[in-house]
mmCIF file of C-alpha atoms and ligand atoms in Angstrom:
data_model
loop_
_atom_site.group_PDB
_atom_site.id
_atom_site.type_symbol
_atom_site.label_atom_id
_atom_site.label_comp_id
_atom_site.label_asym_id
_atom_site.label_seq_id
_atom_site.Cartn_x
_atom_site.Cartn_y
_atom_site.Cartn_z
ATOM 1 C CA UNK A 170 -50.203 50.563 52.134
ATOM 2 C CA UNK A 171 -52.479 47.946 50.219
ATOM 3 C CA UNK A 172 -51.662 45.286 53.483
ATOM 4 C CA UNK A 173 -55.530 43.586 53.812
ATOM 5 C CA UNK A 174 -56.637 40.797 56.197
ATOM 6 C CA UNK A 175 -58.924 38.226 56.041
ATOM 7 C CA UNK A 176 -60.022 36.044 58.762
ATOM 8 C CA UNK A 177 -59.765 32.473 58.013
ATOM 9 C CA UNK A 178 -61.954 30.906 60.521
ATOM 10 C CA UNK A 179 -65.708 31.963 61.738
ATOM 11 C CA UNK A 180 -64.143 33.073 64.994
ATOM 12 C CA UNK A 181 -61.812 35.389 63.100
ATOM 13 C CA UNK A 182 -58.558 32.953 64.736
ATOM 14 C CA UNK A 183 -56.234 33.096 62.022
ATOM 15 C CA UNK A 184 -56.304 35.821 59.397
ATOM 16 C CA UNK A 185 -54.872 35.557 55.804
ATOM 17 C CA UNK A 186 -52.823 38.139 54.414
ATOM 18 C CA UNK A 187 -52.320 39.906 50.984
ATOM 19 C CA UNK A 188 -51.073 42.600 49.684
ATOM 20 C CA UNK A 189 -47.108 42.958 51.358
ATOM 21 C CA UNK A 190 -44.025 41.388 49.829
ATOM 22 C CA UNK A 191 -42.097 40.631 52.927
ATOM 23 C CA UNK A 192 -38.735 40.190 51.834
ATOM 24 C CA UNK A 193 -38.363 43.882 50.857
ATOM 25 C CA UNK A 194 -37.643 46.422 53.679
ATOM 26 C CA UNK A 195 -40.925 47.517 55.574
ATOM 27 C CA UNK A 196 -41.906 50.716 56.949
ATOM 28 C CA UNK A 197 -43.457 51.555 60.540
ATOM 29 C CA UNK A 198 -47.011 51.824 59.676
ATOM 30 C CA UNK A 199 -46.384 48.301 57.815
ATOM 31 C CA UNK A 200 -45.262 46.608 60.563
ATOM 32 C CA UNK A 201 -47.541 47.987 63.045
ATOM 33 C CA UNK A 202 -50.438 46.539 60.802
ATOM 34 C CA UNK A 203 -49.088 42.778 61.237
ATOM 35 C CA UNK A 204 -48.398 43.535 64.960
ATOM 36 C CA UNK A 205 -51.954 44.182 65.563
ATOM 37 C CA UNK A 206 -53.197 41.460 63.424
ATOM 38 C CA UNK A 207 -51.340 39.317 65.161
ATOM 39 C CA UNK A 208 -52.938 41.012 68.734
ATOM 40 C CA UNK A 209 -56.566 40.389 66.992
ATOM 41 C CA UNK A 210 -56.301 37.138 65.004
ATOM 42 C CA UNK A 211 -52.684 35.090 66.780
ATOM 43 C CA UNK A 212 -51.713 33.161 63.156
ATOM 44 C CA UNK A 213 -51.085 35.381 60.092
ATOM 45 C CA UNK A 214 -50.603 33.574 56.990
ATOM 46 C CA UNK A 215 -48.943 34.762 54.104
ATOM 47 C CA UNK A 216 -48.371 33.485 50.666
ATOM 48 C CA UNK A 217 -45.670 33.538 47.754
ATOM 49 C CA UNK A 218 -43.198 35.149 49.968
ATOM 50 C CA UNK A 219 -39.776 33.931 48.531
ATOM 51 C CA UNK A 220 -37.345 34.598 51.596
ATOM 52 C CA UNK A 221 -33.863 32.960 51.708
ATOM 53 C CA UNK A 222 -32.240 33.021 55.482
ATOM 54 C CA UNK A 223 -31.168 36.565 55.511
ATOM 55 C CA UNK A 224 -34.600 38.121 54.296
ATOM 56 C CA UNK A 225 -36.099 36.267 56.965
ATOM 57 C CA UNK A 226 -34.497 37.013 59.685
ATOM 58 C CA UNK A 227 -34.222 40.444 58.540
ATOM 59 C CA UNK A 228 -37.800 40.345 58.184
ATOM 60 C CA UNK A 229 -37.930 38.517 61.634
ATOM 61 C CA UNK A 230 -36.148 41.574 63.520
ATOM 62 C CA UNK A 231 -38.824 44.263 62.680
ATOM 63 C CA UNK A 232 -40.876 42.178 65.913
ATOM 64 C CA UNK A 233 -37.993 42.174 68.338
ATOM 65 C CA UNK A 234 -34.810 40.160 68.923
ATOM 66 C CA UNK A 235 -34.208 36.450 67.927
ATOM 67 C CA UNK A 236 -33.573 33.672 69.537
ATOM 68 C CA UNK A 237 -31.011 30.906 68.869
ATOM 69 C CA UNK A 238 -32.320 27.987 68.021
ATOM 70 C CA UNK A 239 -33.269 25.593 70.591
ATOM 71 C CA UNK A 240 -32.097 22.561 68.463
ATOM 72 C CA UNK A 241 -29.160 23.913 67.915
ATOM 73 C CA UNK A 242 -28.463 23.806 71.565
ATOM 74 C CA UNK A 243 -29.450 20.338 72.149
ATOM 75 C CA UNK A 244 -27.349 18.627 69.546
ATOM 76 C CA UNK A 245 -23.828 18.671 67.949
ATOM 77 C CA UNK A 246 -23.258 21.007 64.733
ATOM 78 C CA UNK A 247 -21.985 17.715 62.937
ATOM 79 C CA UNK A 248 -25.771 16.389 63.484
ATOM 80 C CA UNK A 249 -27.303 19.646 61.761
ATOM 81 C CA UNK A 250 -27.113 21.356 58.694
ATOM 82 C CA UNK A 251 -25.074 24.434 59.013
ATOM 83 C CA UNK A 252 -27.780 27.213 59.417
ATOM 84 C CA UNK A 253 -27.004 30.584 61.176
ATOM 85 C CA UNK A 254 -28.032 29.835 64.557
ATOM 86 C CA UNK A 255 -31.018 32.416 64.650
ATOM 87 C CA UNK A 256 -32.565 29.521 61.646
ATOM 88 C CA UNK A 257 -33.946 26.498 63.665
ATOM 89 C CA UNK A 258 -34.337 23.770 60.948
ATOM 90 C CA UNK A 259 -37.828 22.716 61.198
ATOM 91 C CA UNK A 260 -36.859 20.255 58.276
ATOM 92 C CA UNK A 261 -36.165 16.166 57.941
ATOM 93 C CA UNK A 262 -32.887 16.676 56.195
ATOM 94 C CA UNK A 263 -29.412 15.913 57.618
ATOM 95 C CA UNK A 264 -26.304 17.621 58.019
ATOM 96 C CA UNK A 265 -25.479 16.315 54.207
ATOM 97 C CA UNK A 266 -28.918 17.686 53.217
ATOM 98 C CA UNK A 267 -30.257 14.576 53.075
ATOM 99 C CA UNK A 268 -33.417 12.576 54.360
ATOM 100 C CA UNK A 269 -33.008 11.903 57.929
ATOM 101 C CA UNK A 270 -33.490 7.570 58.398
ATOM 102 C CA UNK A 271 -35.855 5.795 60.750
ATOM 103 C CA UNK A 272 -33.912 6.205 64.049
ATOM 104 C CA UNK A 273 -31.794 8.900 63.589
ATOM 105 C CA UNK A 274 -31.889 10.754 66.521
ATOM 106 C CA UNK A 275 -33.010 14.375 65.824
ATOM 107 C CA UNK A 276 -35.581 13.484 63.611
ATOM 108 C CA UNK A 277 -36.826 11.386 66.470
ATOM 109 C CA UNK A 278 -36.439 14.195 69.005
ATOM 110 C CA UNK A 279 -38.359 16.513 66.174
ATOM 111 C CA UNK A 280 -41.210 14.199 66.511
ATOM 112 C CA UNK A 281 -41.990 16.188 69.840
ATOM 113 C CA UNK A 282 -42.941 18.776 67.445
ATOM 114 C CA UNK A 283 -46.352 16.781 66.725
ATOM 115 C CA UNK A 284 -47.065 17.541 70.507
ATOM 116 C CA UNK A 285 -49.892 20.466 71.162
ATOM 117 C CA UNK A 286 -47.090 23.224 72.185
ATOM 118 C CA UNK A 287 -45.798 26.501 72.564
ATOM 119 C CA UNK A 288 -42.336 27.272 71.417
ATOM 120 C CA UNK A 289 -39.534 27.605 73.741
ATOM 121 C CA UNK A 290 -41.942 27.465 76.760
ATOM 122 C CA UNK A 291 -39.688 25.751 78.609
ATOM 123 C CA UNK A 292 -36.887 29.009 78.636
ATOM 124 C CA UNK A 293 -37.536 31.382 81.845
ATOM 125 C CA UNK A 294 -38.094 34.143 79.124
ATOM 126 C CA UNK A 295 -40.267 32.313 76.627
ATOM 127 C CA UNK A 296 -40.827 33.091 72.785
ATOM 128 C CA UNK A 297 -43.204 36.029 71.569
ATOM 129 C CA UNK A 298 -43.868 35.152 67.768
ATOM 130 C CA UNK A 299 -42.272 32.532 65.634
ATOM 131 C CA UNK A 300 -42.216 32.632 61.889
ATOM 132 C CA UNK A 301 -42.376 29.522 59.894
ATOM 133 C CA UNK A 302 -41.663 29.898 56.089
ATOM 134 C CA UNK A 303 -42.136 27.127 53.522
ATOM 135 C CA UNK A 304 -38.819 26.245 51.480
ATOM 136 C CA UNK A 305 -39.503 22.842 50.137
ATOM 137 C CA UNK A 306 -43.424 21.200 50.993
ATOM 138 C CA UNK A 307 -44.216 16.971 50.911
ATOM 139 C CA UNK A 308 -46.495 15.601 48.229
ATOM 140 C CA UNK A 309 -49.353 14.790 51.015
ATOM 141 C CA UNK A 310 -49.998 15.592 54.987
ATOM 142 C CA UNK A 311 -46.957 18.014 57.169
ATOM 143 C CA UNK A 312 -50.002 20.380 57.476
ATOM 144 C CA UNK A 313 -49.431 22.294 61.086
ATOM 145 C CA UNK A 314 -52.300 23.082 63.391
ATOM 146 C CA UNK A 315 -53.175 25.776 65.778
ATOM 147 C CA UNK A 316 -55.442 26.463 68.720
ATOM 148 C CA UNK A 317 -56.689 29.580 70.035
ATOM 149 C CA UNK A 318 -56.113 29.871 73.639
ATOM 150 C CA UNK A 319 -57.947 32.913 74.419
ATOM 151 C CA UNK A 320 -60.993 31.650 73.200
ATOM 152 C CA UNK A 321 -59.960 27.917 75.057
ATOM 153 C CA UNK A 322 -59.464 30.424 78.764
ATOM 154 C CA UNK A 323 -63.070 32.522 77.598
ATOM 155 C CA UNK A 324 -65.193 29.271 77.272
ATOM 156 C CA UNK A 325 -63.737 27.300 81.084
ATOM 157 C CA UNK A 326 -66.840 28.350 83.183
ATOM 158 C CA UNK A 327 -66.189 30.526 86.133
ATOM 159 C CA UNK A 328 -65.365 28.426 88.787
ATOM 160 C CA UNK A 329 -62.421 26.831 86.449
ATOM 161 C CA UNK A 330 -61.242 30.034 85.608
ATOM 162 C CA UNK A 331 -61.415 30.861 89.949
ATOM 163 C CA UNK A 332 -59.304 27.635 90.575
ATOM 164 C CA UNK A 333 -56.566 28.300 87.695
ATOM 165 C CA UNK A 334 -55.703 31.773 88.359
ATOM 166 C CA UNK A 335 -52.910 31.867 90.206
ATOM 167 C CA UNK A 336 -51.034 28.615 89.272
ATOM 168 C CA UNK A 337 -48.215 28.117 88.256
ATOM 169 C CA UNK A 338 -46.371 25.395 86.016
ATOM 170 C CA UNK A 339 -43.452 23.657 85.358
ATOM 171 C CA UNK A 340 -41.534 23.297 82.139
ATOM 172 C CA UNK A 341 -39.086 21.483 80.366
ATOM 173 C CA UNK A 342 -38.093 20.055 76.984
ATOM 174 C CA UNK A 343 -37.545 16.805 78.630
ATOM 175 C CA UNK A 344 -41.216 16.667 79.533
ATOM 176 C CA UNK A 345 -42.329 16.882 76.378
ATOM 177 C CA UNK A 346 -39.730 14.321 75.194
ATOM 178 C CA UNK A 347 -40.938 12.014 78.061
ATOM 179 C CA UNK A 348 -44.459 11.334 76.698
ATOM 180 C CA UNK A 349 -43.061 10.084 73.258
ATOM 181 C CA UNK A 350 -40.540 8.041 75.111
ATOM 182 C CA UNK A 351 -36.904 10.160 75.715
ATOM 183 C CA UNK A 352 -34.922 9.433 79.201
ATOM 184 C CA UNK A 353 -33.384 12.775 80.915
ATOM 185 C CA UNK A 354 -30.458 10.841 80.633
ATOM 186 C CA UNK A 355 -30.820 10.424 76.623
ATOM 187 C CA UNK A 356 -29.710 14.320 76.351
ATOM 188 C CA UNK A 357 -26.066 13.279 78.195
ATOM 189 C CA UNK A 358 -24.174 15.041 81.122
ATOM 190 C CA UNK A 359 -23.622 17.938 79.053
ATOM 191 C CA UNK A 360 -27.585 19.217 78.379
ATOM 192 C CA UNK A 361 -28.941 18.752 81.969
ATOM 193 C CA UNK A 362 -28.641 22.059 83.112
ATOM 194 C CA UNK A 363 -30.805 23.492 79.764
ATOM 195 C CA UNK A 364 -33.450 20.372 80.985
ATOM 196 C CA UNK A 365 -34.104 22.367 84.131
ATOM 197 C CA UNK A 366 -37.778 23.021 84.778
ATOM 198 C CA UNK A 367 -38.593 26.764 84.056
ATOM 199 C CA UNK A 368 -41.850 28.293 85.982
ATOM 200 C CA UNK A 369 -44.657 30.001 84.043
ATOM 201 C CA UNK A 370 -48.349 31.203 84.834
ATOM 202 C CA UNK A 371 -51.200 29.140 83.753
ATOM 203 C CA UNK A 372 -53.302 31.870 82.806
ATOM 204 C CA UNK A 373 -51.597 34.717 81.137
ATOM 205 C CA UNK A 374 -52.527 38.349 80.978
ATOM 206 C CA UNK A 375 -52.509 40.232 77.843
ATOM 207 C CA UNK A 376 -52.068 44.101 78.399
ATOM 208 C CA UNK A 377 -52.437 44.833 74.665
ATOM 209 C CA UNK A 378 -56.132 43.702 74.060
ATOM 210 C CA UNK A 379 -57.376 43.411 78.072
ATOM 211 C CA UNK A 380 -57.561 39.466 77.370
ATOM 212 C CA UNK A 381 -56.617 36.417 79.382
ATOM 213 C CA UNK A 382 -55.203 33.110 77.457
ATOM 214 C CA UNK A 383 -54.502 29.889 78.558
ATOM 215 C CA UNK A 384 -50.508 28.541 78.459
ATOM 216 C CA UNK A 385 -50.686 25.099 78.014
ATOM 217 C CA UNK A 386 -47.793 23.221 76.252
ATOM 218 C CA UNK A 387 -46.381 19.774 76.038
ATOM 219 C CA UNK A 388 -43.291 20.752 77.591
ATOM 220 C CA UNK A 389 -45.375 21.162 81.474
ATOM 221 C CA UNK A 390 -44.574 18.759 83.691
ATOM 222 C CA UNK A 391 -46.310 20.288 86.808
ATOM 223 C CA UNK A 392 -48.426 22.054 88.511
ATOM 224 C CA UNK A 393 -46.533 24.243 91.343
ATOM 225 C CA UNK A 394 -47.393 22.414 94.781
ATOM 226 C CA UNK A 395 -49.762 20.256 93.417
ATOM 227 C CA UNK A 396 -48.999 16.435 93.254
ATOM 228 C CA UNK A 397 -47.256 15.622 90.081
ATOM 229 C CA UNK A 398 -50.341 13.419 88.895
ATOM 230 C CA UNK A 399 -52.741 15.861 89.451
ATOM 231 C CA UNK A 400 -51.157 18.597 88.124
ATOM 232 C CA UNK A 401 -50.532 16.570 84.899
ATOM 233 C CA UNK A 402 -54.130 15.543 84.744
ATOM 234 C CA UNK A 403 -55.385 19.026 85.030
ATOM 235 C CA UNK A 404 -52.999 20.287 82.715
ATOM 236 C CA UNK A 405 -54.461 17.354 80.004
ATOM 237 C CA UNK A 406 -57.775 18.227 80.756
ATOM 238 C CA UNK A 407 -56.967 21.751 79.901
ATOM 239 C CA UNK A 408 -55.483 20.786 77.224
ATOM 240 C CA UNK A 409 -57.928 18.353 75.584
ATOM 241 C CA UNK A 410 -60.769 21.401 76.231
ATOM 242 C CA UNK A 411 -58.210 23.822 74.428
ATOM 243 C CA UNK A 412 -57.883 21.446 71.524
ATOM 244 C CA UNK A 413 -61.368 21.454 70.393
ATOM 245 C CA UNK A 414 -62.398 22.183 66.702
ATOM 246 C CA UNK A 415 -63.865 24.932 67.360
ATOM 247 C CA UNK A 416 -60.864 26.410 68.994
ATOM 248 C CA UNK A 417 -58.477 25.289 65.750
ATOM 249 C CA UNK A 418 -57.052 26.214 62.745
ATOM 250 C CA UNK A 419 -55.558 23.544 60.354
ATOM 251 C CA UNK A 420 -52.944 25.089 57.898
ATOM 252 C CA UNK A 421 -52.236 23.559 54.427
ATOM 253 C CA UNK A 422 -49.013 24.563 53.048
ATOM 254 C CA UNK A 423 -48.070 25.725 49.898
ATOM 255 C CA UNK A 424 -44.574 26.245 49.108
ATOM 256 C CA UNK A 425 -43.361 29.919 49.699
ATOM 257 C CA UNK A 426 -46.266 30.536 52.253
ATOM 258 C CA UNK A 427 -44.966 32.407 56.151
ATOM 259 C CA UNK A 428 -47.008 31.719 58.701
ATOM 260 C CA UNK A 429 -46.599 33.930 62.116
ATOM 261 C CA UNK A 430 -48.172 32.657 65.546
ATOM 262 C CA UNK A 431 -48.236 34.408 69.241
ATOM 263 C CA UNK A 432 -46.593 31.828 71.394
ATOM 264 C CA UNK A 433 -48.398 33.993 73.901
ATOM 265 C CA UNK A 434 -51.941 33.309 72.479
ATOM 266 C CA UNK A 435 -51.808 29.917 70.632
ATOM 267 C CA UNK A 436 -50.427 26.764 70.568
ATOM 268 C CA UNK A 437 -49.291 24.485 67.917
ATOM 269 C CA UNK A 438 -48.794 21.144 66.286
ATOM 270 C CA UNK A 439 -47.332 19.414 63.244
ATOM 271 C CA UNK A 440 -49.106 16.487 61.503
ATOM 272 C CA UNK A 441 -47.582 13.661 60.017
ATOM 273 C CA UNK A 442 -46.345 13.111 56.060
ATOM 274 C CA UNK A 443 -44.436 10.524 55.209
ATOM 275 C CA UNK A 444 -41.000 12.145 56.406
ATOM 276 C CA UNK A 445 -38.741 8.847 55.225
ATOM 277 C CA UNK A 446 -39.231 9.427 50.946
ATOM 278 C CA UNK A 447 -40.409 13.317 51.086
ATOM 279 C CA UNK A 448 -38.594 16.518 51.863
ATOM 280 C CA UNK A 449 -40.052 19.214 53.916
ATOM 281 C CA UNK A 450 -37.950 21.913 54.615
ATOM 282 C CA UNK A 451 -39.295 24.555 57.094
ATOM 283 C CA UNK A 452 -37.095 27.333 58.436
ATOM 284 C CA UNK A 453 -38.384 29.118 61.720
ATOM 285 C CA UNK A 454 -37.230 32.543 63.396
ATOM 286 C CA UNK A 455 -38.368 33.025 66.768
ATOM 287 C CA UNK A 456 -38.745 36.361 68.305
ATOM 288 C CA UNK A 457 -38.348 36.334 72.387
ATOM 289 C CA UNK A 458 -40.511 37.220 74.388
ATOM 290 C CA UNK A 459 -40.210 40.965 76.585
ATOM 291 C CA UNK A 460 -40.140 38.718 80.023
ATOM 292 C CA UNK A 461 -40.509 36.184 82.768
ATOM 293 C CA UNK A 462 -44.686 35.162 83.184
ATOM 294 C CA UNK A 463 -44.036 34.877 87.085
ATOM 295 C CA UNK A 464 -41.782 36.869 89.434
ATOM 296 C CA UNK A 465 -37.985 35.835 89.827
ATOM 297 C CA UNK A 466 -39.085 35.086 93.551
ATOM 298 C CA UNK A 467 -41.489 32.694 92.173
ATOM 299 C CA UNK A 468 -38.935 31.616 89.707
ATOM 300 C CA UNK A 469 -36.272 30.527 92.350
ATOM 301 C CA UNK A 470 -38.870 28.837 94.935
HETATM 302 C C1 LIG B 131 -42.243 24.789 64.891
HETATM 303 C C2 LIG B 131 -43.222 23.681 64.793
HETATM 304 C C3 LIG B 131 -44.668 22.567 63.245
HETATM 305 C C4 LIG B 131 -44.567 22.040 61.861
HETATM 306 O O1 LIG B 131 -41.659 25.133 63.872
HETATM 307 O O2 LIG B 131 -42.086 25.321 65.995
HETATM 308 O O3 LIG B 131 -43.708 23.213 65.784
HETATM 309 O O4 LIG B 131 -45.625 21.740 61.287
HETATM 310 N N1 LIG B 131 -43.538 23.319 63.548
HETATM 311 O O5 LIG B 131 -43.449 21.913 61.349
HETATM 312 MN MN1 LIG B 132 -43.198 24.537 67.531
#
């Protein structure tokens, strides 16, 4: 096995890796070499692998079992292009394949995306890694960032990190979609039930490396018997601490490259290209996650 990492950032967040063409079957000691990169650095990038769909997602499978796409359950299968529902079309294209307009809807719901988040936080059993490959890249900008949120929880000072401990927060797509301007009612009778707030600890345990992270994501909404306003503020100032440079890793595409992030242990944003004259076309597997961050007791309160 020639598989070699190298960390991209002085922290060692986010580690670039060579030497492994993904799209051909793996074996264990493979795959048990990205698993614990992922455990030490929480991004992997990889380059130049050419996946279509099916290599991906039979790639995608070696880390657990997928989930369906979260777009795909928000939105009619006349609105989408017709990807196997494991694909969630991180792209500005159309059902017709082509460039989504100004206020179509999905591309304005996709916006969310440029949110600090963690994928599919707002599911009771939320994602574990996500895999984001490169098909088509814009001209300029689309870059995607991420933050480190064990090193965010290690820097709070002690008496932060007393106060947080036990809380617990609320989560929903349709908070996220609130701060850029959606209505509950936007999603229609039919989604309200998948808009239900899901319940998550702040601070997360890690029983593979004995370290804590933060889980912050756009989707929160509250804090758990806190008053709505505070909760939100704390959350934002958690956030805004979490966000820092030194805490982030900017990824440039290049066409062809995968990149792999630990919901668990990072969060994530896109950046802005212009979306109206350029394609992007991203196509992202999720793995999910083993299970609930809080206690089906805590779950129903
Ligand atoms: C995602 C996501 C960011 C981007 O695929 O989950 O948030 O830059 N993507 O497209
Ligand atoms: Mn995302």
């Amino acid at each position: 096995m020639s598989l070699s990492i190298r960390p991209l950032t002085e922290s060692g967040f986010a580690g670039e890796v060579s030497g492994i063409d993904l799209t051909r079957p793996l074996d264990p000691a493979e795959v048990r070499a990205i698993d614990d990169g992922m455990d030490r650095h929480g991004v992997l990038v990889f380059h130049g692998q050419r996946f279509t769909d099916e290599t991906q997602m039979a790639f995608s499978r070696y880390f657990g079992e997928l989930e369906l796409s979260s777009g795909a359950e928000l939105s009619k299968a006349s609105e989408r292009r017709p990807l196997q529902r494991e694909m969630a079309d991180i792209s500005n294209l159309d059902a017709a394949g082509r460039l989504r307009t100004a206020t179509d809807r999905l591309r304005l719901t996709a916006l969310g995306n440029r949110l600090w988040h963690s994928d599919a936080s707002f599911r009771a059993i939320p994602a574990k890694y996500s895999l984001l490959s490169a098909r088509i890249i814009p001209g300029e900008g689309g870059n995607t960032e991420f933050a480190d949120m064990r090193a965010a929880y290690d820097a709070l000072d002690g008496e932060l990190k007393t106060e947080i401990a036990d809380l617990v927060t609320e989560h929903s797509n349709a908070y996220s979609r609130e701060q850029i301007g959606f209505l509950k009612s936007d999603y229609g009778a039919e989604n309200q039930a998948k808009l239900k707030p899901v319940r998550h600890r702040l601070v997360r345990f890690d029983p593979r490396t004995g370290r804590k992270s933060l889980y912050l994501s756009a989707h929160i909404g509250a804090v758990v018997d806190w008053p709505v306003p505070e909760g939100r503020m704390l959350i934002r100032e958690l956030t805004e601490h979490a966000v820092q440079r030194q805490f982030v890793y900017a990824h440039a595409w290049k066409q062809w490259d995968l990149v792999i992030w630990d919901n668990r242990t990072t969060m994530h944003r896109a950046r802005r290209y212009d979306d109206l004259h350029d394609v992007r076309d991203m196509r992202r597997t999720t793995i999910r996650g083993a299970g609930v961050t809080v206690s089906q007791e805590q779950q129903a309160a």
